[in-house]
Coordinates of C-alpha atoms and ligand atoms in Angstrom, one line a residue:
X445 CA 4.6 7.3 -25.5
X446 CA 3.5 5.0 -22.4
X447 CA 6.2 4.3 -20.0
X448 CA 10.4 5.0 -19.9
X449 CA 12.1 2.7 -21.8
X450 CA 13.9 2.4 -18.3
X451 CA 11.1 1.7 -16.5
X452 CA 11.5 -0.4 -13.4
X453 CA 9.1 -2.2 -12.6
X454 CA 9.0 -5.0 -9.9
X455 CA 7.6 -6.2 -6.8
X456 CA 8.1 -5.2 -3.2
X457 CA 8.2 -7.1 1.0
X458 CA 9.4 -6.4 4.1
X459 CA 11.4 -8.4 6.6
X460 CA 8.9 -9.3 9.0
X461 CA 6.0 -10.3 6.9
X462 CA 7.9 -12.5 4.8
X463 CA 11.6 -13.8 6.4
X464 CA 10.7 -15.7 9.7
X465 CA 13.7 -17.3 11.4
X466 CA 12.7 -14.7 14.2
X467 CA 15.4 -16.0 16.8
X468 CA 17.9 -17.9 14.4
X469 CA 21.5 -17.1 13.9
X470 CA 21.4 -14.3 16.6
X471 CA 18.5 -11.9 15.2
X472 CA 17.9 -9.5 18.2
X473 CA 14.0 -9.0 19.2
X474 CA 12.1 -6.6 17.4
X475 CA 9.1 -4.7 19.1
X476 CA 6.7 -7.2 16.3
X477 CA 8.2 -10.0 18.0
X478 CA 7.4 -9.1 21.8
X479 CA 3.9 -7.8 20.1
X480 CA 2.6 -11.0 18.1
X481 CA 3.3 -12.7 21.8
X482 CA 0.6 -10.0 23.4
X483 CA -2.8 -12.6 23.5
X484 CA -5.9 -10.4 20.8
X485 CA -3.1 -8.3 19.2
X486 CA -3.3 -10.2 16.2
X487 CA -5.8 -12.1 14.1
X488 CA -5.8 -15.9 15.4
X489 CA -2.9 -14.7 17.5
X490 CA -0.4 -15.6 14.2
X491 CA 3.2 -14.3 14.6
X492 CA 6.1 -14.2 11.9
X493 CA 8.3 -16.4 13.8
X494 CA 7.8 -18.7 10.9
X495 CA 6.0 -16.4 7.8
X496 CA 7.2 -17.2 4.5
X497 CA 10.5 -18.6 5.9
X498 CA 12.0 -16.7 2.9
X499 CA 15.3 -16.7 5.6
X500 CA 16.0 -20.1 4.0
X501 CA 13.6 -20.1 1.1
X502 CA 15.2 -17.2 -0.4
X503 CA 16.4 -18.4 -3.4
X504 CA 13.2 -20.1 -4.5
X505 CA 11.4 -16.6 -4.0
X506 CA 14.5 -15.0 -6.1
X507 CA 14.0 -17.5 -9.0
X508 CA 9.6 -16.5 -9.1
X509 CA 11.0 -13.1 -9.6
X510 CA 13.1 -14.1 -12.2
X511 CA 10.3 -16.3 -13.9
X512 CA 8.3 -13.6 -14.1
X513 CA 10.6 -10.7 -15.0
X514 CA 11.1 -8.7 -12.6
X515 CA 13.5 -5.5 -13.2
X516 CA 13.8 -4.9 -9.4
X517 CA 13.3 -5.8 -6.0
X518 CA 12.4 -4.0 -3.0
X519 CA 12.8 -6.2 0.3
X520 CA 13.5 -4.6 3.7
X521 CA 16.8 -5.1 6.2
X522 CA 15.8 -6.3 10.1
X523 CA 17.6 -3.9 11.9
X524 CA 18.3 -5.8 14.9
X525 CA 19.1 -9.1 12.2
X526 CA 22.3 -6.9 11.8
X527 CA 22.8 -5.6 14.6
X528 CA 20.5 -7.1 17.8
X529 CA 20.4 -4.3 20.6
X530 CA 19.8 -1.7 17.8
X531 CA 23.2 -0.3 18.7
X532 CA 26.5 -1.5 19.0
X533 CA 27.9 -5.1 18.6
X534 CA 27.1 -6.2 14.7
X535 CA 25.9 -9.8 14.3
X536 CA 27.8 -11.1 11.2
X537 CA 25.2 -13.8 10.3
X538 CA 22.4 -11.6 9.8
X539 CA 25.1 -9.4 7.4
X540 CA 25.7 -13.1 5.8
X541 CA 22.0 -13.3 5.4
X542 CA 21.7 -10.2 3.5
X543 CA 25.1 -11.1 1.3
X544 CA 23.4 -14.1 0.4
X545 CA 20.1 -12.3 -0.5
X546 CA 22.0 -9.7 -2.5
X547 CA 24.3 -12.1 -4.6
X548 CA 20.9 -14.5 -5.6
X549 CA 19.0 -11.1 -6.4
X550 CA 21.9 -9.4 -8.4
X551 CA 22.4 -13.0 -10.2
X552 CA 18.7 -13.3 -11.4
X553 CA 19.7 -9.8 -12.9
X554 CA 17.4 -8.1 -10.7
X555 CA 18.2 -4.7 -9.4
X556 CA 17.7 -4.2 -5.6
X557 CA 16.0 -2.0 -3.8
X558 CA 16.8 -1.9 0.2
X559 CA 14.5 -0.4 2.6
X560 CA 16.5 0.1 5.7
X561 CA 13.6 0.6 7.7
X562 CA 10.3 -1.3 7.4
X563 CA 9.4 -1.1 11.1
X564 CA 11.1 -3.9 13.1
X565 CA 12.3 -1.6 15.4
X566 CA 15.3 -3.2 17.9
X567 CA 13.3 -3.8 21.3
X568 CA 16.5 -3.0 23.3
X569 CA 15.8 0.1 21.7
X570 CA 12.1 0.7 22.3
X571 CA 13.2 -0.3 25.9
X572 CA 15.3 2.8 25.7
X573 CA 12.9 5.3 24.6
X574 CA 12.7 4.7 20.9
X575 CA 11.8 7.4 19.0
X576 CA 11.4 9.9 22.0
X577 CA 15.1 9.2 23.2
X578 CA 17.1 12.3 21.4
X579 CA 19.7 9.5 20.6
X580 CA 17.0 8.0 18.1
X581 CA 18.3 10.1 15.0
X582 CA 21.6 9.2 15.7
X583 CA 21.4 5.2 16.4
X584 CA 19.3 4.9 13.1
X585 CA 22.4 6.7 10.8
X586 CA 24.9 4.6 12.5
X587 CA 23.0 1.5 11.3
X588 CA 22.3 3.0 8.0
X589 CA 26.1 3.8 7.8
X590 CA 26.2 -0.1 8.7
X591 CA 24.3 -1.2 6.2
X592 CA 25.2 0.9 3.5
X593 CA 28.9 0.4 4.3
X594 CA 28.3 -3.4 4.3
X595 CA 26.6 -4.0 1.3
X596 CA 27.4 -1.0 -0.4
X597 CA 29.3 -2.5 -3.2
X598 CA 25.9 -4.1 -4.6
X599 CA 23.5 -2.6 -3.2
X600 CA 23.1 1.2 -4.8
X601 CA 19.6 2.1 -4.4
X602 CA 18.6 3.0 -0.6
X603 CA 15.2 3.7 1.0
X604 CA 15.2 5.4 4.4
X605 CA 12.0 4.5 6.0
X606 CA 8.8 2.7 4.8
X607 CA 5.6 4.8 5.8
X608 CA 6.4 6.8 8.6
X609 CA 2.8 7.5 9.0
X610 CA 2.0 4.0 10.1
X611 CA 4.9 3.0 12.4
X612 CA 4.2 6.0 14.2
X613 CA 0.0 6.6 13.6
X614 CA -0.4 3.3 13.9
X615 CA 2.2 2.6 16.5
X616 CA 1.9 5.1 19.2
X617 CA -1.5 6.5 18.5
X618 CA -4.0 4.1 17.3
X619 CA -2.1 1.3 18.7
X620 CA -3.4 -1.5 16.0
X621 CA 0.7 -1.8 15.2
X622 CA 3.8 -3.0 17.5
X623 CA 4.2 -1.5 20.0
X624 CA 1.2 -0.8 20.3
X625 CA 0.8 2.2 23.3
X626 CA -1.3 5.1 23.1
X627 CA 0.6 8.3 23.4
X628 CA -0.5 12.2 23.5
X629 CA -0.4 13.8 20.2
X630 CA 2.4 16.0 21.4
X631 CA 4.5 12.9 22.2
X632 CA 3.9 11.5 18.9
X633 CA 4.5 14.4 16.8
X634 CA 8.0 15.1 18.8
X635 CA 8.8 11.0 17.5
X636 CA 7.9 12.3 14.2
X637 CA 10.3 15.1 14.5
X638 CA 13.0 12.6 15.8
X639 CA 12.3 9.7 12.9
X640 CA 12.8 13.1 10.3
X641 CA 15.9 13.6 11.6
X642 CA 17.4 10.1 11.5
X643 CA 16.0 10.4 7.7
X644 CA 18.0 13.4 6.8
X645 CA 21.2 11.7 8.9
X646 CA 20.8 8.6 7.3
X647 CA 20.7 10.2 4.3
X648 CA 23.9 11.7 5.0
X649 CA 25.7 8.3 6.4
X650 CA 24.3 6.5 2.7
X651 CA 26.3 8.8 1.2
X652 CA 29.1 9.2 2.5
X653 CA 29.5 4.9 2.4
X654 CA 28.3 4.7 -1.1
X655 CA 29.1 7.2 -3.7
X656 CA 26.8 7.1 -6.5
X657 CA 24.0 5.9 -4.0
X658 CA 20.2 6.4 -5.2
X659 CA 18.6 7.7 -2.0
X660 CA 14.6 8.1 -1.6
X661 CA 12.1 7.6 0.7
X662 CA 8.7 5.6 1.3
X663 CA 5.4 7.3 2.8
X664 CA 2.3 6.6 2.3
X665 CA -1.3 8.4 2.4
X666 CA -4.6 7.9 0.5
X667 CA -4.4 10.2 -2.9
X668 CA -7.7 11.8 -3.3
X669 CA -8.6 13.0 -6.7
X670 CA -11.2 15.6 -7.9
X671 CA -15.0 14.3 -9.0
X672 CA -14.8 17.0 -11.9
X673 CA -11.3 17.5 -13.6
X674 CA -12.3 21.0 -13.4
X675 CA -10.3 23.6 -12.0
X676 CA -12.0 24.0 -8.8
X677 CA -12.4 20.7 -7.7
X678 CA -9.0 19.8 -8.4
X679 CA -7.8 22.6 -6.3
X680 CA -10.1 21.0 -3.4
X681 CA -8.5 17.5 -4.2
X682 CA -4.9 19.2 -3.9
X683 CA -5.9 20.8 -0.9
X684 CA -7.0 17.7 0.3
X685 CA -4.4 15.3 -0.3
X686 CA -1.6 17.9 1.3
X687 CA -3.9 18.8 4.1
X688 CA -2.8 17.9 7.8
X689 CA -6.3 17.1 9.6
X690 CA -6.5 18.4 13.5
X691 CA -7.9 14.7 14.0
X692 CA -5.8 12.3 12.5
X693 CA -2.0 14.5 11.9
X694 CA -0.1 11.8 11.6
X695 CA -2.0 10.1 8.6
X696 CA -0.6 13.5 6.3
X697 CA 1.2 13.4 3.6
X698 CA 2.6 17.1 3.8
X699 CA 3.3 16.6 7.3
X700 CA 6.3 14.0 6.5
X701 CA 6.9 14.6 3.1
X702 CA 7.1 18.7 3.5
X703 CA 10.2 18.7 5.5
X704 CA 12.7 15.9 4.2
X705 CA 11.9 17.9 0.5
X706 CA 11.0 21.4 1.1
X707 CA 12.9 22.1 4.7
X708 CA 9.6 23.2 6.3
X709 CA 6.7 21.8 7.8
X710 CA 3.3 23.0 6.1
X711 CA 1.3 25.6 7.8
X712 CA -1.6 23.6 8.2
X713 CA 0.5 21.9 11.0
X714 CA 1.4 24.8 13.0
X715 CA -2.6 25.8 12.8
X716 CA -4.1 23.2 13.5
X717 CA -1.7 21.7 16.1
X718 CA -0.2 25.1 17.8
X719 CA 1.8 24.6 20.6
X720 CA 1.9 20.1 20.1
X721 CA 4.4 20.7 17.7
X722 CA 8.0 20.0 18.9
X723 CA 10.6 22.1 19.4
X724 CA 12.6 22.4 16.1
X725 CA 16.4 23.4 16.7
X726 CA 18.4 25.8 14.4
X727 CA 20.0 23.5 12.2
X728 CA 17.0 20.6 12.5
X729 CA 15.6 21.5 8.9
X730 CA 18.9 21.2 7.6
X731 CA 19.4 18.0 8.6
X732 CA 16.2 16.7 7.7
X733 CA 16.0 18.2 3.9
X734 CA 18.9 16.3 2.2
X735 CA 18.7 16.4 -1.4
X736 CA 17.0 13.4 -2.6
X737 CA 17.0 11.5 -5.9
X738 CA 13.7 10.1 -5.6
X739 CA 10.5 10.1 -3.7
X740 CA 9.1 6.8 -3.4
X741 CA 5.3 6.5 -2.6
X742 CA 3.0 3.9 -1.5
X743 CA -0.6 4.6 -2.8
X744 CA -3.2 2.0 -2.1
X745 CA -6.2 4.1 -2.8
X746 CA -7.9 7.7 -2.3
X747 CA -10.9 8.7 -2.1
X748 CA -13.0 11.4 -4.4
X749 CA -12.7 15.3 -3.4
X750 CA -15.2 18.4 -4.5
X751 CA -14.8 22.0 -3.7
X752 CA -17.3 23.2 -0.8
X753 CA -17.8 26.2 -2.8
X754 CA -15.7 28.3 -0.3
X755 CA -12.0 28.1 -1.3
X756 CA -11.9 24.7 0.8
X757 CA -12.7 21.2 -0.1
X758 CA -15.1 18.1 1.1
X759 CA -15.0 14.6 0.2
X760 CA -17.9 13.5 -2.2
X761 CA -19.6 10.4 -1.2
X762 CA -19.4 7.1 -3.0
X763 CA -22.2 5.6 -5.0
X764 CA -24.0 2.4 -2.4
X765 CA -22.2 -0.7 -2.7
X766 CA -19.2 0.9 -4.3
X767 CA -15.8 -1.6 -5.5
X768 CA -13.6 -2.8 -2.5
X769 CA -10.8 -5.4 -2.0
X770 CA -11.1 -7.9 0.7
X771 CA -9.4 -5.8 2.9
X772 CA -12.7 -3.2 2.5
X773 CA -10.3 -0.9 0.7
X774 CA -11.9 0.9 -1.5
X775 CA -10.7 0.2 -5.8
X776 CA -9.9 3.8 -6.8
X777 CA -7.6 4.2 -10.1
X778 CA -7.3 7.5 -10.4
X779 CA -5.2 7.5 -7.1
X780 CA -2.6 6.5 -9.4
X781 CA -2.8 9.2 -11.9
X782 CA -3.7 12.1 -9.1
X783 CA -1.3 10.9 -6.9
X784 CA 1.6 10.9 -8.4
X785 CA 0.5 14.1 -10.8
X786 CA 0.0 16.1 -7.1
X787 CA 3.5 14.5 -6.0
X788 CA 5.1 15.7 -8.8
X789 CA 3.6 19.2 -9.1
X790 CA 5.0 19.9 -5.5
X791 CA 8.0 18.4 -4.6
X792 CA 9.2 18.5 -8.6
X793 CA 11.2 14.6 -7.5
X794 CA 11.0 11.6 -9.6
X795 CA 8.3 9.2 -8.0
X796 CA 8.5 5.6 -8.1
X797 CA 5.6 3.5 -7.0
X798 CA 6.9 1.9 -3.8
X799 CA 3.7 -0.1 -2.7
X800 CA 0.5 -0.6 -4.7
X801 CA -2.0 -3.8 -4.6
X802 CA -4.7 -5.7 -2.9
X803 CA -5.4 -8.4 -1.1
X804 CA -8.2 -11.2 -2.6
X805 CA -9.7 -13.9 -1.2
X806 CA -7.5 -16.3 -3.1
X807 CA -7.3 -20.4 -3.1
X808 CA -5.7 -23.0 -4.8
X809 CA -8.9 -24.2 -7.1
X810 CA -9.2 -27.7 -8.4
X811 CA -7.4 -27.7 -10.9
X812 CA -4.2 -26.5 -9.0
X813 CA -4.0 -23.0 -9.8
X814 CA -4.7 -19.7 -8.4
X815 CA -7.1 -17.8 -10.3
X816 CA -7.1 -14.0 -8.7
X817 CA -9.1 -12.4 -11.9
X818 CA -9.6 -9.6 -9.5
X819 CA -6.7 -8.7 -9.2
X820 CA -5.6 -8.6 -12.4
X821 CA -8.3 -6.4 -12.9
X822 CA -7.4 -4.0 -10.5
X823 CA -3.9 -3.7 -11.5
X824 CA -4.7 -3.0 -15.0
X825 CA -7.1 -0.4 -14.0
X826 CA -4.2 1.0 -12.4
X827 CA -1.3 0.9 -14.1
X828 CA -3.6 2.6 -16.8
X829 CA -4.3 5.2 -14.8
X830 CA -0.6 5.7 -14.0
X831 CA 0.7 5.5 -17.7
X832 CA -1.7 8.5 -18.4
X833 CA 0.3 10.4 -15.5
X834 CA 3.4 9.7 -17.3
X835 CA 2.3 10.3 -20.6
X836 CA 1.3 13.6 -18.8
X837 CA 4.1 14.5 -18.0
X838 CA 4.9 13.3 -14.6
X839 CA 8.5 11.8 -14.0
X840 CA 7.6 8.2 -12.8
X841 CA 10.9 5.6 -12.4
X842 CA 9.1 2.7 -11.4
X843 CA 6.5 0.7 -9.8
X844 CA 6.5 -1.8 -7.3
X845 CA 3.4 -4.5 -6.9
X846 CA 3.0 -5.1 -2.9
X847 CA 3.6 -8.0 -2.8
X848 CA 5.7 -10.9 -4.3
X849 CA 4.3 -13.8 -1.9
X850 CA 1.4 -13.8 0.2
X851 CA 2.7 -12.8 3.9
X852 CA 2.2 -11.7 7.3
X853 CA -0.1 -8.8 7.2
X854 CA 0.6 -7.1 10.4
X855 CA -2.3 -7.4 12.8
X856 CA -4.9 -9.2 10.1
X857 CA -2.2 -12.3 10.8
X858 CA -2.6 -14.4 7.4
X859 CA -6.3 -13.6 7.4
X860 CA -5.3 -11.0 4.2
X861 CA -3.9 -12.3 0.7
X862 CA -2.3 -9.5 -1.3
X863 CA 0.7 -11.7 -3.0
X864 CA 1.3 -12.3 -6.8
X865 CA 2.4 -15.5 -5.8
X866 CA 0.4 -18.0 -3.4
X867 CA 2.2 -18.8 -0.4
X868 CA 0.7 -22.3 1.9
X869 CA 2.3 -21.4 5.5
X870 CA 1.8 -24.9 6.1
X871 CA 4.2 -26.4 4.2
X872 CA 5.9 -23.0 2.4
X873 CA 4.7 -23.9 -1.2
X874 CA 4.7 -21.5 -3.6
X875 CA 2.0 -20.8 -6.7
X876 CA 2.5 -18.2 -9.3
X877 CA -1.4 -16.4 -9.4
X878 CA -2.9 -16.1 -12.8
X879 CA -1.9 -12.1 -12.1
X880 CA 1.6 -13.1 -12.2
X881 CA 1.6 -14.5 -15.2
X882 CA -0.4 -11.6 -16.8
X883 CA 2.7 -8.8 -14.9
X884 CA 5.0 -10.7 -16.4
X885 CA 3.6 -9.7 -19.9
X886 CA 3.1 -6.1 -19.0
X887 CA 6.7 -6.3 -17.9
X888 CA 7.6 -7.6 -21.1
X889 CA 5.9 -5.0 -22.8
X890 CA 6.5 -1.8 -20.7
X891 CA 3.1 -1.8 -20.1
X892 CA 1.8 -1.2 -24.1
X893 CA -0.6 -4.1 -23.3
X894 CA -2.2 -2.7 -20.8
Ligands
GCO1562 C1 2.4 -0.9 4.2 C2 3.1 -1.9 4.4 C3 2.9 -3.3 3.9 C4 1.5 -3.8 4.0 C5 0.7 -3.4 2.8 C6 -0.7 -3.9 2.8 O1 3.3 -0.4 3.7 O2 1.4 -0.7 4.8 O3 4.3 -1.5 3.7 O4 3.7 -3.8 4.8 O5 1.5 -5.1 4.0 O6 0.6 -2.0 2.7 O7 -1.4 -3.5 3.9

């Protein structure tokens, strides 16, 4: 049994955190690079004006793929790289960028993976509204025609938007992400609405560039599991893990996955958010509920989920001084087996693993290598946890380690390690982890070691 013969596994990034070159070659400003400028917004006030540089060190991050055997790669496209004001005139350089990227990943015989949208939103754009303009839908399909059109004839496999959740929750209501303004609830939930609709046009303008195109999508959300196996508590864990909380909306899964693959938002929503929620025009769900050839999920963690004894659920707490990461994440498995199990039971797509991993308090040691035995550890705990689901029964494509190099890690700066690969930002030298060396014989073996 174990894992597709097909499997695909590989690694994932995103533009900012890793490319740098913020204002070469006529990049347009994104709202991360008027944010990192803001004095406390980040850790040590770090930017990603310089990151990984992987805008010039690309090929040597292409070739650590290769060494360890990756299947895939999933790297995100700078919107305003391609085109700078977010709409309109096309800079050719930051296409030539991603030509370049393509032809070095395809050559490795890697297969690529594009996230169109891994939130470097165009600050011309944010300057026009952003999400709360009604043109928002539509400026985000004519760049995804752009890009599709562009690179089309390599590129086959498309995501629309990398956890929607955060560059809105974390965006415009907690305000820990670029831009960083605080916004009422009913402001936030009508970008939601808007950022649903570019999907599900998006969707449309991949298509009609690329026949043949592979089109998912990339939310996230913590995937809590049951403390008993047993029917009730796993109805409580369900319950949970599609539930849209009157406190924190934005954080649910249901609330953004619902609509782009069922045409509805949940009920929960309009209960426990009433008259907030936006105005939704005749031919809105439409739009947003394309048919979809894969749901792509990131799942970091979840957290463990009994019934309350009255048809609803509570979370059970954690034993004292239970596992974290450095991040203070908490090490739960099973989200990988309970996550993708509830995925699958609902929205009946095949899931790939868009984002899993940790970050470690990792150094070069003595004798020049990277020993990260905790992460190794975690991994395996996972990806065993994620075979069962498959051997289960659950369609799962593919998984995607976050991340191939250490990075910029939004607001923690470089304070937060969660690479395979060691990155110095000093002088941009790479070091393969002892983990990377250990994925590379999972890959090898479809994950039978593990
Ligand atoms: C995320 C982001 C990544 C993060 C990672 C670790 O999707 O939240 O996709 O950019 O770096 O999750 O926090």
């Amino acid at each position: 049994m174990g894992f597709r013969k097909d499997f695909v596994w590989g690694g994932a990034s995103a533009s900012y955190q890793i490319e740098g070159a913020a204002y070469e070659d006529g990049k347009g400003p994104s709202v991360w690079d008027m944010f990192v400028k803001q004095e406390g917004r980040v850790i040590n006030n770090s930017t990603g004006e310089a990151a990984c540089d992987h805008y010039h060190l690309y090929q040597k991050d292409v070739d650590i793929m290769k060494e360890i055997g990756y299947r895939a790669y999933r790297f995100s496209i700078s919107w305003p790289r391609i085109i700078p004001e977010g709409t309109g005139r096309v800079n050719e350089k930051g296409l030539d960028f991603y030509d370049r990227l393509l032809d070095s990943i395809i050559k490795a015989g890697i297969v690529p993976y594009a996230t169109l949208f891994h939130w470097d939103y165009p600050y011309e754009l944010f300057r026009r509204g952003g999400w709360l303009n009604p043109d928002s839908p539509k400026w985000y399909a004519d760049y995804a025609a752009l890009a599709a059109k562009r690179l089309g004839d390599r590129l086959k496999n498309f995501i629309t938007f990398n956890e929607p959740q955060c560059f809105i929750g974390l965006s415009y209501d907690r305000t820990d992400h670029a831009p960083g303004i605080h916004f009422p609830i009913r402001d936030t939930l009508l970008m939601a609405h808007r950022v649903l609709l570019g999907h599900g046009l998006g969707v449309q303008a991949i298509r009609a560039a690329v026949p043949g195109a592979q089109v998912g999508y990339a939310p996230t959300g913590s995937a809590h599991y049951p403390v008993c196996e047993s029917g009730e508590d796993r109805e409580a864990a369900r319950k949970a893990y599609f539930d849209v909380s009157a406190d924190n909306p934005l954080w649910s899964v249901s609330l953004w996955s619902d609509p782009v693959l069922l045409g509805m938002y949940p009920d929960e929503a309009f209960q426990r958010l009433g008259d907030k929620m936006p105005k939704i025009g005749a031919d809105d769900m439409k739009i947003i509920c394309q048919p979809l050839d894969f749901l792509g999920q990131n799942i970091y963690n979840g957290a463990p989920v009994k019934s309350d004894g009255k048809g609803g659920y509570e979370f059970a707490p954690r034993k004292e001084g239970y596992d974290i990461t450095s991040a203070k994440w908490p090490v739960e498995p099973k989200a990988l087996y309970w996550g993708p199990a509830f995925l699958w039971e609902r929205y009946r797509k095949p899931v790939y693993i868009t984002e899993n991993g940790l970050s470690c308090a990792d150094w070069v040691s003595l004798d020049g290598k990277v020993h990260d035995p905790g992460r190794i550890d975690f991994l395996h705990r996972y990806l065993k946890c994620l075979r069962k689901a498959a051997e289960d029964g659950v369609d799962i494509r593919g998984y995607f380690h976050w991340c191939v190099t250490d990075n910029f890690e939004w607001s923690k700066g470089y304070t937060e390690r969660f690479g395979m690969v060691y990155c110095d930002f000093e002088t941009q030298e790479r070091i393969l982890k002892d983990s990377a060396y250990w994925y590379a014989e999972v890959i090898k073996s479809n994950g039978d070691n593990l």
